[in-house]
PDB file of C-alpha atoms in Angstrom:
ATOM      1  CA  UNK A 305      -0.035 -16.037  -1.496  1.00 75.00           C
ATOM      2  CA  UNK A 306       0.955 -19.495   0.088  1.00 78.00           C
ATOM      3  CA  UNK A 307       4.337 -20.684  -0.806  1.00 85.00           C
ATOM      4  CA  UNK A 308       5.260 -17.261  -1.563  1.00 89.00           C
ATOM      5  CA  UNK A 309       4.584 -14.165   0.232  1.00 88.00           C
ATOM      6  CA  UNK A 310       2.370 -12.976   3.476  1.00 92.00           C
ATOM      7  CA  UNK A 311       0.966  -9.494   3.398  1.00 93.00           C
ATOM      8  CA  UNK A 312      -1.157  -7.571   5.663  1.00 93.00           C
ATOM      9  CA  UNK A 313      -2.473  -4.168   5.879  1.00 94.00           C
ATOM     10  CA  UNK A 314      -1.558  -2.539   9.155  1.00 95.00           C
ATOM     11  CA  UNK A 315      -3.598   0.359   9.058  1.00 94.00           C
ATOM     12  CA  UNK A 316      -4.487   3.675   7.500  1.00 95.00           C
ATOM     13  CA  UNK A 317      -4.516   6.515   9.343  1.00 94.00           C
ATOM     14  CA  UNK A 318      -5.299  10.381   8.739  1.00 92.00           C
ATOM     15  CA  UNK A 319      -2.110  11.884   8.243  1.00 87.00           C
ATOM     16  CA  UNK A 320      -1.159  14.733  10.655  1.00 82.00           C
ATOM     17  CA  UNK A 321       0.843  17.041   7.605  1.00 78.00           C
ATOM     18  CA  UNK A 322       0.305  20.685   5.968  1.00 76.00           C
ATOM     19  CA  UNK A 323      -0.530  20.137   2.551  1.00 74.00           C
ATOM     20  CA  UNK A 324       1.670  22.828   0.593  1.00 69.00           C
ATOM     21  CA  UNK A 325      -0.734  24.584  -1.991  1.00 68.00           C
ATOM     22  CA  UNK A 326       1.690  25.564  -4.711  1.00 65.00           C
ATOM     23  CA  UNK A 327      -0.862  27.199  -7.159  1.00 61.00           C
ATOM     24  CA  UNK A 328      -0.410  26.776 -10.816  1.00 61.00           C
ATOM     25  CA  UNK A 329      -3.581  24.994 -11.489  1.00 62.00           C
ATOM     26  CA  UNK A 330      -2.580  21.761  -9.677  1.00 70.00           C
ATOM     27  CA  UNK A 331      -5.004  20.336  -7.392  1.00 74.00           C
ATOM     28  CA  UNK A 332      -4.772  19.988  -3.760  1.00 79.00           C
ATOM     29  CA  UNK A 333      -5.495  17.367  -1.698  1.00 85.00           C
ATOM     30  CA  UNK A 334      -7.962  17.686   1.198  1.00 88.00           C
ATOM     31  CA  UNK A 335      -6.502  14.551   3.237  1.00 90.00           C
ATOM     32  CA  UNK A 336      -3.529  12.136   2.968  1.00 90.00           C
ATOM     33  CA  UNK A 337      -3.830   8.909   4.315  1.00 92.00           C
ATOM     34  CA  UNK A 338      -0.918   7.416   5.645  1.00 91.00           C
ATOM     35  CA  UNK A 339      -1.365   3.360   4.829  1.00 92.00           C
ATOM     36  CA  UNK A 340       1.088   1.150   6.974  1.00 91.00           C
ATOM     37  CA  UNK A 341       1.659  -2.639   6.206  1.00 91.00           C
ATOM     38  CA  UNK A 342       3.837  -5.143   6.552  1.00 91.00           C
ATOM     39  CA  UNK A 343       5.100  -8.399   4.452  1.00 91.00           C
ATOM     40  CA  UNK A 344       7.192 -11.670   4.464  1.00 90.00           C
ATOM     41  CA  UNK A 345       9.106 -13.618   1.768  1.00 88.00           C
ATOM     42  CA  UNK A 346       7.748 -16.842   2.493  1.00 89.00           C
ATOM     43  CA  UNK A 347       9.293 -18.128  -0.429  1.00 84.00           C
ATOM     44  CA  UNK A 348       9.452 -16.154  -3.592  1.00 86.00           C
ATOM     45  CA  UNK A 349      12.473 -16.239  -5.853  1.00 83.00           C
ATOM     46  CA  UNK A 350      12.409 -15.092  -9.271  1.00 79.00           C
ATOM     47  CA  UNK A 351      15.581 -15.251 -10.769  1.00 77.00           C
ATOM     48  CA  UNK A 352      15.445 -18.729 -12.830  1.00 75.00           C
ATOM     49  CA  UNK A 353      13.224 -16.496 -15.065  1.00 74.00           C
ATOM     50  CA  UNK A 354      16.259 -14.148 -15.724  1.00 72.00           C
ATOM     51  CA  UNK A 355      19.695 -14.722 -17.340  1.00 72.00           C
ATOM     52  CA  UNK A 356      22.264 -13.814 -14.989  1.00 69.00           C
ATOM     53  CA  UNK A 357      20.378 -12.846 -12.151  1.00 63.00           C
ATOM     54  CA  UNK A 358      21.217 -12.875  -8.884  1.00 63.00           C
ATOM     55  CA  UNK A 359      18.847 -13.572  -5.772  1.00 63.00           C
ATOM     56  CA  UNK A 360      15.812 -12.073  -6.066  1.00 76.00           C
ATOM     57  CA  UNK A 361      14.329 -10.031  -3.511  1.00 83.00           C
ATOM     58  CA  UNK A 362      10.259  -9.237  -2.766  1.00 84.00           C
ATOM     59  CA  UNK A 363       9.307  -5.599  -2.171  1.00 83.00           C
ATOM     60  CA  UNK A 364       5.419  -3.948  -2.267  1.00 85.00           C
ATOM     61  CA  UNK A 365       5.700  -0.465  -2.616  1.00 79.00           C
ATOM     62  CA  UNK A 366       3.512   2.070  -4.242  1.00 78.00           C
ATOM     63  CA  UNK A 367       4.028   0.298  -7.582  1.00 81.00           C
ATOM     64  CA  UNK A 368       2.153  -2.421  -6.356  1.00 88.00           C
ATOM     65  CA  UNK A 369      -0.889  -0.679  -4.047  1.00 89.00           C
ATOM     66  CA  UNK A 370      -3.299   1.135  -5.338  1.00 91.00           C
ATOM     67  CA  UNK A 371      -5.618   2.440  -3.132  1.00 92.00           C
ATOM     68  CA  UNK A 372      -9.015   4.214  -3.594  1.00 93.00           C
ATOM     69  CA  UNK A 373     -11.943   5.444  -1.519  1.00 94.00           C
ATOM     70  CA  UNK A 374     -14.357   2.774  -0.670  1.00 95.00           C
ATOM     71  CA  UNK A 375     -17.294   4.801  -0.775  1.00 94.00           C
ATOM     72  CA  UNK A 376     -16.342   6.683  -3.619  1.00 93.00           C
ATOM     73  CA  UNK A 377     -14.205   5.105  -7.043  1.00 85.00           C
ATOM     74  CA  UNK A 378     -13.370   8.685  -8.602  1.00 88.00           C
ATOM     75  CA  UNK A 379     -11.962   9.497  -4.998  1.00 89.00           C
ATOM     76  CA  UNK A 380      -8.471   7.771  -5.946  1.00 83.00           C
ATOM     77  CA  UNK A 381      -5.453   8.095  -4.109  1.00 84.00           C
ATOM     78  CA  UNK A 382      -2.333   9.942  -5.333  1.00 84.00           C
ATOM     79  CA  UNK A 383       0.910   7.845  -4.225  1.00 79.00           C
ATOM     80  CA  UNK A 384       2.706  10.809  -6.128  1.00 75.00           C
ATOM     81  CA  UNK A 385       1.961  13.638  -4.293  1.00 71.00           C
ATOM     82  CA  UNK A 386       4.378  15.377  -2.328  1.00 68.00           C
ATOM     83  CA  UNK A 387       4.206  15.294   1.122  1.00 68.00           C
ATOM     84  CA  UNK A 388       6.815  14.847   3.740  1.00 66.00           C
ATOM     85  CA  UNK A 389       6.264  12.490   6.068  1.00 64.00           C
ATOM     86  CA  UNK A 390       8.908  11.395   8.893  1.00 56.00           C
ATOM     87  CA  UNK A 391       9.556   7.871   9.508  1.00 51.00           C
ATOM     88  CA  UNK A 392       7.956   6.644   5.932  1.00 56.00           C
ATOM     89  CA  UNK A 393      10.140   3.920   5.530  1.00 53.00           C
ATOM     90  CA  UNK A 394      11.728   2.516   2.108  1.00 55.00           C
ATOM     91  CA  UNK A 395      10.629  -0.642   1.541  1.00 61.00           C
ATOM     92  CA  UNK A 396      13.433  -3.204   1.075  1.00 67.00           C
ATOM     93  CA  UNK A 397      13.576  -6.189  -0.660  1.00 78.00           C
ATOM     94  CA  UNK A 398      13.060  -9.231   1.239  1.00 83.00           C
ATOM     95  CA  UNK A 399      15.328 -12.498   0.538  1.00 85.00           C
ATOM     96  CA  UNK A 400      13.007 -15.803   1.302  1.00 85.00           C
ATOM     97  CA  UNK A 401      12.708 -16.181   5.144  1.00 86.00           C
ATOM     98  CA  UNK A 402      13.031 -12.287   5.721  1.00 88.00           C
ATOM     99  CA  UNK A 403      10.138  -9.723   6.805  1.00 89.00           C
ATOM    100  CA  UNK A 404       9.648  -5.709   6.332  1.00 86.00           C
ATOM    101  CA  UNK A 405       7.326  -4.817   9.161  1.00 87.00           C
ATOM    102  CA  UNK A 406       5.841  -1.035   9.219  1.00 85.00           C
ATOM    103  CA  UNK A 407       6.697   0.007   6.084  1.00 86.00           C
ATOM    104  CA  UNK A 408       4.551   3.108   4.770  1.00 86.00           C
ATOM    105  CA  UNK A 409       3.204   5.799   2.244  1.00 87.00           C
ATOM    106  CA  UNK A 410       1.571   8.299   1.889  1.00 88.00           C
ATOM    107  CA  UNK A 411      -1.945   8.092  -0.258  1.00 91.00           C
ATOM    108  CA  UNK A 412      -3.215  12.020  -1.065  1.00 89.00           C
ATOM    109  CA  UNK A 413      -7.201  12.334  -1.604  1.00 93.00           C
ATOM    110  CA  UNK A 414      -9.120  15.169  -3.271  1.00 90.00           C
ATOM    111  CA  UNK A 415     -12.324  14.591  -0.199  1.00 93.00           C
ATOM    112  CA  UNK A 416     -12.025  13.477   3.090  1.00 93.00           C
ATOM    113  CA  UNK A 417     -12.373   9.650   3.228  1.00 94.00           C
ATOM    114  CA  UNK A 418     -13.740   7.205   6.239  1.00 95.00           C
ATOM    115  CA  UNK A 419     -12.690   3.901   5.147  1.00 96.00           C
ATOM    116  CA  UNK A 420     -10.013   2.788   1.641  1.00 96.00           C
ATOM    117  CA  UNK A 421     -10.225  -0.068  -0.603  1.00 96.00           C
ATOM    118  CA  UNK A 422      -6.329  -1.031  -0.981  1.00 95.00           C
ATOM    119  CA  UNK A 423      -5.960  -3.602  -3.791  1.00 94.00           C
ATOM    120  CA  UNK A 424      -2.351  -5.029  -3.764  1.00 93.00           C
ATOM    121  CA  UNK A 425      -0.955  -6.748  -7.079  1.00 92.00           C
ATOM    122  CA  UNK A 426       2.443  -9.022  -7.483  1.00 91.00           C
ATOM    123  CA  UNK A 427       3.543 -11.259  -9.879  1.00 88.00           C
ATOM    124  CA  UNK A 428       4.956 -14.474  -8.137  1.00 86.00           C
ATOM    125  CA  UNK A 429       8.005 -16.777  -8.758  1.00 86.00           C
ATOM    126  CA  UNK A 430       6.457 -17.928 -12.088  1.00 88.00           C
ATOM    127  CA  UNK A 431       5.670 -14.487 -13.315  1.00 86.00           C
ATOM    128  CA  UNK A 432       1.773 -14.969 -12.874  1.00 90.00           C
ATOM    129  CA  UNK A 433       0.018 -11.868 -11.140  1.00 92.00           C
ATOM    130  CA  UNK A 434      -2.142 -12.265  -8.187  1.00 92.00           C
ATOM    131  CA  UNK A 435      -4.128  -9.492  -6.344  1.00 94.00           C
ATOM    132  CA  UNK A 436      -5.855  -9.399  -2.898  1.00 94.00           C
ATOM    133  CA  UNK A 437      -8.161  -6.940  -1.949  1.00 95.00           C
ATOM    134  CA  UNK A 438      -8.653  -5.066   1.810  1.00 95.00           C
ATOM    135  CA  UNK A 439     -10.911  -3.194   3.186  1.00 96.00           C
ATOM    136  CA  UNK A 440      -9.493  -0.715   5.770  1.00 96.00           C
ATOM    137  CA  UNK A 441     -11.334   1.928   7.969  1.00 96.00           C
ATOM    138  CA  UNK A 442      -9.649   5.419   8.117  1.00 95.00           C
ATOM    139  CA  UNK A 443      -8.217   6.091  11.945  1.00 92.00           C
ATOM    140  CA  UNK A 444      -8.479   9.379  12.903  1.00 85.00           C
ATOM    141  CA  UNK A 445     -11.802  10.095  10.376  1.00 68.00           C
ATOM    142  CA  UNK A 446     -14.932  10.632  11.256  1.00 57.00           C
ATOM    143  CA  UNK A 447     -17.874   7.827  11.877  1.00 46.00           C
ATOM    144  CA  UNK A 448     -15.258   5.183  12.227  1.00 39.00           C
ATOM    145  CA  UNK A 449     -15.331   1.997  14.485  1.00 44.00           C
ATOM    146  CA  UNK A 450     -11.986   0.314  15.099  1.00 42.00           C
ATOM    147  CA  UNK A 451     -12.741  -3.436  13.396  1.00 46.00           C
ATOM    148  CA  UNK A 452     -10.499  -6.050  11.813  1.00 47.00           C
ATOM    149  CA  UNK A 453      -9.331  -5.062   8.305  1.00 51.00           C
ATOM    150  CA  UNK A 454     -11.620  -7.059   6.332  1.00 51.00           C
ATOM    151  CA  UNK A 455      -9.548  -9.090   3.074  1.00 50.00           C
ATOM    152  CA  UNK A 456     -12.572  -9.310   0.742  1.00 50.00           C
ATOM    153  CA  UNK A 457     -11.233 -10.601  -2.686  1.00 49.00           C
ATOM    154  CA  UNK A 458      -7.976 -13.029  -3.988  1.00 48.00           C
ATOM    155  CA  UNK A 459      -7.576 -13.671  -6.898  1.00 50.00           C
TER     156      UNK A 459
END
């Protein structure tokens, strides 16, 4: 979004963890997809909207990714599930001028997927929403060629 943010999808990569199967009529994931990406505050700053606030910081976390199978909509990715993952790092809130680089989470899937759609959505200094859309082969997963993660849609 120039003028206010940079954002790029790192990767997504199989996830190397043992998916606990706790019973009880939950389901269970087949995969989880660990997607990596990193950001910069170019220059958003929020806070004239709101009385009393302080500096405003930018942050994507799973509250702004959602990310689905490309190849298959009802194959959506659970940024809920619980899985322990080492190194999945909080993502901070970035002052203008400041970058989070590797920040990541975990994205559960009921079938195996090759490549995710990962549409991220943030509302900008004025409060208006923009999204941007990637498309991002699936390391590690089957019938994948290693290619530049294609943005496809802003809005």
């Amino acid at each position: 979004m120039p003028g206010e943010w940079e954002f790029t999808v790192d990767s997504a990569r199989v996830a190397k963890v043992k998916i606990p199967n706790h019973g009880g009529g939950s389901w269970v994931p087949t995969q989880v997809i660990l997607l990596s990406y990193s950001y910069k505050n170019i220059g958003f700053d929020d806070s004239a909207n709101f009385k009393d606030g302080g500096p405003s910081t930018l942050a994507f976390s799973k509250a702004q990714i959602d990310v689905v199978d490309a190849n298959d909509a009802d194959n959506g990715g659970a940024g809920n599930y619980p899985v322990r993952i080492k190194r999945v790092e909080d993502a901070d809130g970035q002052k203008p001028g400041q970058k989070m680089v590797g920040a990541q989470w975990p994205y559960a899937f009921k079938k195996k997927v090759g490549a995710v759609r990962v549409t991220v959505s943030h509302y900008d200094s004025t409060l208006k929403l923009h999204e941007a859309t990637f498309l991002v082969p699936v390391e590690g997963a089957r019938h994948s060629r290693p290619h530049a993660n294609k943005h496809v849609h802003h809005g």
